[in-house]
Tab-separated table of C-alpha atoms in Angstrom:
chain	number	residue	atom	x	y	z
A	1	MET	CA	0.000	0.000	0.000
A	2	ASN	CA	1.608	3.257	-1.069
A	3	ARG	CA	1.463	6.586	0.711
A	4	GLU	CA	-1.456	7.960	-1.350
A	5	GLU	CA	-3.573	4.855	-0.731
A	6	LYS	CA	-2.865	5.100	2.997
A	7	ALA	CA	-3.835	8.775	3.048
A	8	GLN	CA	-7.051	8.001	1.169
A	9	LEU	CA	-7.905	5.126	3.552
A	10	LEU	CA	-7.152	7.367	6.530
A	11	SER	CA	-9.494	10.118	5.362
A	12	GLU	CA	-12.170	7.569	4.393
A	13	LEU	CA	-12.069	5.946	7.832
A	14	ASN	CA	-12.046	9.311	9.601
A	15	GLU	CA	-15.158	10.400	7.686
A	16	LEU	CA	-16.826	7.053	8.384
A	17	PHE	CA	-16.139	7.328	12.117
A	18	SER	CA	-17.341	10.937	12.211
A	19	LYS	CA	-20.708	9.953	10.703
A	20	SER	CA	-21.247	6.902	12.933
A	21	GLU	CA	-23.037	6.845	16.284
A	22	VAL	CA	-21.574	3.555	17.485
A	23	LEU	CA	-18.393	1.546	16.931
A	24	VAL	CA	-17.963	-2.079	17.993
A	25	VAL	CA	-14.370	-3.327	17.980
A	26	SER	CA	-13.754	-7.051	17.701
A	27	HIS	CA	-10.961	-9.530	17.086
A	28	TYR	CA	-11.650	-12.046	14.360
A	29	LYS	CA	-8.650	-14.374	14.679
A	30	GLY	CA	-9.482	-17.778	13.223
A	31	LEU	CA	-12.547	-16.748	11.222
A	32	THR	CA	-12.578	-18.038	7.674
A	33	VAL	CA	-13.209	-15.769	4.704
A	34	LYS	CA	-16.659	-17.342	4.370
A	35	GLU	CA	-17.491	-16.568	8.012
A	36	VAL	CA	-16.282	-12.965	7.710
A	37	SER	CA	-18.367	-12.562	4.536
A	38	GLU	CA	-21.387	-13.998	6.343
A	39	LEU	CA	-20.880	-11.567	9.231
A	40	ARG	CA	-20.430	-8.666	6.819
A	41	ASP	CA	-23.690	-9.602	5.042
A	42	LYS	CA	-25.601	-9.784	8.338
A	43	VAL	CA	-24.226	-6.430	9.436
A	44	ARG	CA	-25.151	-4.882	6.082
A	45	GLU	CA	-28.715	-6.299	6.316
A	46	ALA	CA	-29.044	-4.590	9.705
A	47	GLY	CA	-28.138	-1.240	8.161
A	48	ALA	CA	-24.630	-1.081	9.591
A	49	GLY	CA	-21.129	-1.524	8.211
A	50	PHE	CA	-18.216	-3.843	8.954
A	51	ARG	CA	-14.550	-3.291	8.099
A	52	VAL	CA	-11.398	-5.259	8.720
A	53	THR	CA	-8.901	-2.520	9.445
A	54	LYS	CA	-5.209	-1.801	9.603
A	55	ASN	CA	-4.555	-0.943	13.230
A	56	ARG	CA	-2.053	1.869	12.749
A	57	ILE	CA	-4.152	3.671	10.151
A	58	THR	CA	-7.314	3.172	12.211
A	59	ARG	CA	-5.677	4.644	15.313
A	60	LEU	CA	-4.734	7.693	13.246
A	61	ALA	CA	-8.250	7.893	11.754
A	62	LEU	CA	-9.808	7.911	15.241
A	63	LYS	CA	-8.045	11.165	16.131
A	64	GLY	CA	-10.434	14.088	16.130
A	65	THR	CA	-13.543	11.883	16.355
A	66	LYS	CA	-15.750	10.994	19.314
A	67	PHE	CA	-14.195	7.503	19.309
A	68	GLU	CA	-10.634	8.598	20.100
A	69	GLY	CA	-10.711	6.643	23.373
A	70	LEU	CA	-10.765	3.323	21.512
A	71	ALA	CA	-7.246	3.565	20.091
A	72	ASP	CA	-5.837	1.094	22.645
A	73	LEU	CA	-8.180	-1.675	21.453
A	74	PHE	CA	-6.585	-1.853	18.011
A	75	GLN	CA	-4.021	-4.606	18.483
A	76	GLY	CA	-4.008	-7.894	16.619
A	77	PRO	CA	-6.517	-8.893	13.917
A	78	THR	CA	-9.121	-6.184	14.445
A	79	ALA	CA	-12.415	-5.416	12.753
A	80	VAL	CA	-14.885	-2.608	13.320
A	81	ALA	CA	-18.674	-2.586	13.044
A	82	PHE	CA	-20.210	0.873	12.779
A	83	ALA	CA	-23.680	2.327	12.393
A	84	SER	CA	-25.755	5.434	12.777
A	85	ASP	CA	-28.292	3.332	14.742
A	86	PRO	CA	-26.655	2.531	18.099
A	87	ILE	CA	-28.337	-0.857	18.428
A	88	SER	CA	-27.987	-2.576	15.040
A	89	ALA	CA	-24.201	-3.035	14.980
A	90	CYS	CA	-24.144	-4.219	18.610
A	91	LYS	CA	-26.986	-6.673	18.049
A	92	VAL	CA	-25.467	-8.331	14.977
A	93	CYS	CA	-21.965	-8.606	16.454
A	94	VAL	CA	-23.175	-10.034	19.767
A	95	ASN	CA	-25.472	-12.552	18.054
A	96	PHE	CA	-22.710	-13.646	15.685
A	97	ALA	CA	-20.237	-13.969	18.586
A	98	LYS	CA	-22.718	-16.243	20.420
A	99	ASP	CA	-22.712	-18.659	17.480
A	100	ASN	CA	-19.028	-18.313	16.617
A	101	GLU	CA	-16.522	-18.082	19.454
A	102	LYS	CA	-13.756	-16.944	17.084
A	103	LEU	CA	-15.266	-13.460	16.968
A	104	VAL	CA	-14.368	-11.758	20.237
A	105	ILE	CA	-15.861	-8.365	21.026
A	106	VAL	CA	-13.242	-6.314	22.848
A	107	GLY	CA	-15.083	-3.024	23.309
A	108	GLY	CA	-16.743	-0.150	21.616
A	109	ALA	CA	-18.030	3.353	21.933
A	110	MET	CA	-21.122	5.390	21.404
A	111	SER	CA	-21.365	9.125	20.989
A	112	THR	CA	-21.790	9.254	24.776
A	113	GLY	CA	-18.480	7.518	25.519
A	114	VAL	CA	-16.558	4.253	25.641
A	115	LEU	CA	-18.566	1.049	26.138
A	116	SER	CA	-17.475	-2.141	27.862
A	117	VAL	CA	-18.307	-5.568	26.448
A	118	ASP	CA	-21.146	-5.928	28.976
A	119	GLU	CA	-22.625	-2.587	27.929
A	120	ILE	CA	-22.486	-3.653	24.284
A	121	LYS	CA	-24.348	-6.855	25.202
A	122	LYS	CA	-26.996	-4.793	27.020
A	123	LEU	CA	-27.427	-2.571	23.953
A	124	ALA	CA	-27.784	-5.697	21.818
A	125	SER	CA	-30.694	-6.885	23.957
A	126	ILE	CA	-32.711	-3.712	23.257
A	127	PRO	CA	-35.242	-4.088	20.422
A	128	SER	CA	-34.252	-2.435	17.144
A	129	MET	CA	-35.918	0.739	15.895
A	130	ASP	CA	-38.057	-1.249	13.450
A	131	GLU	CA	-39.246	-3.564	16.229
A	132	LEU	CA	-40.080	-0.588	18.455
A	133	ARG	CA	-41.972	1.137	15.634
A	134	ALA	CA	-43.974	-2.050	14.995
A	135	LYS	CA	-44.887	-2.271	18.695
A	136	ILE	CA	-46.015	1.363	18.754
A	137	ILE	CA	-48.136	0.891	15.628
A	138	GLY	CA	-49.668	-2.221	17.160
A	139	LEU	CA	-50.493	-0.345	20.348
A	140	LEU	CA	-52.067	2.505	18.387
A	141	GLN	CA	-54.154	0.143	16.256
A	142	ALA	CA	-55.369	-2.052	19.127
A	143	PRO	CA	-58.176	0.222	20.422
A	144	GLY	CA	-59.594	0.699	16.911
A	145	ALA	CA	-59.524	-3.040	16.234
A	146	GLN	CA	-61.266	-3.765	19.542
A	147	LEU	CA	-63.932	-1.190	18.754
A	148	ALA	CA	-64.501	-2.747	15.323
A	149	ARG	CA	-64.842	-6.241	16.850
A	150	LEU	CA	-67.279	-4.920	19.445
A	151	ALA	CA	-69.417	-3.171	16.809
A	152	LYS	CA	-69.437	-6.311	14.653
A	153	ALA	CA	-70.446	-8.496	17.603
A	154	TYR	CA	-73.230	-6.047	18.545
A	155	SER	CA	-74.574	-5.958	14.980
A	156	GLU	CA	-74.543	-9.763	14.745
A	157	LYS	CA	-76.409	-9.985	18.068
A	158	GLU	CA	-79.039	-7.499	16.827
A	159	ALA	CA	-79.520	-9.459	13.587
A	160	ALA	CA	-80.155	-12.683	15.490
């Protein structure tokens, strides 16, 4: 990788980190290419991103972003999941790590600060935005549906 490519990667990563709300740092030692591709696909389906990174360049890219405190985690074979939705990246990484012990989550950060592994697992247990929206819609529709059932039952009773 020449100097220009490194500079381009550095600015690309810095921009990516600046736009993200959450970063999940993991070690992927022992994962096959197929498993990494599978993880990347799952992360992409959730609306997040996943990058295998060069540690030195990533540490430089973190400077000036809200994730600067994560620089120490970038040692060994490191990958980063990032998203604008704070839950999606955490959820996919934690679920994948449950099924595949070769992916080890080492930490992360949200716009509010650095997150421990336990805090990432807690975030992963929260329903996603789509699930929450569906629950709200269901709650809003429930009274109308009950009223319709009641009116139908009353009209059937009157007809009999």
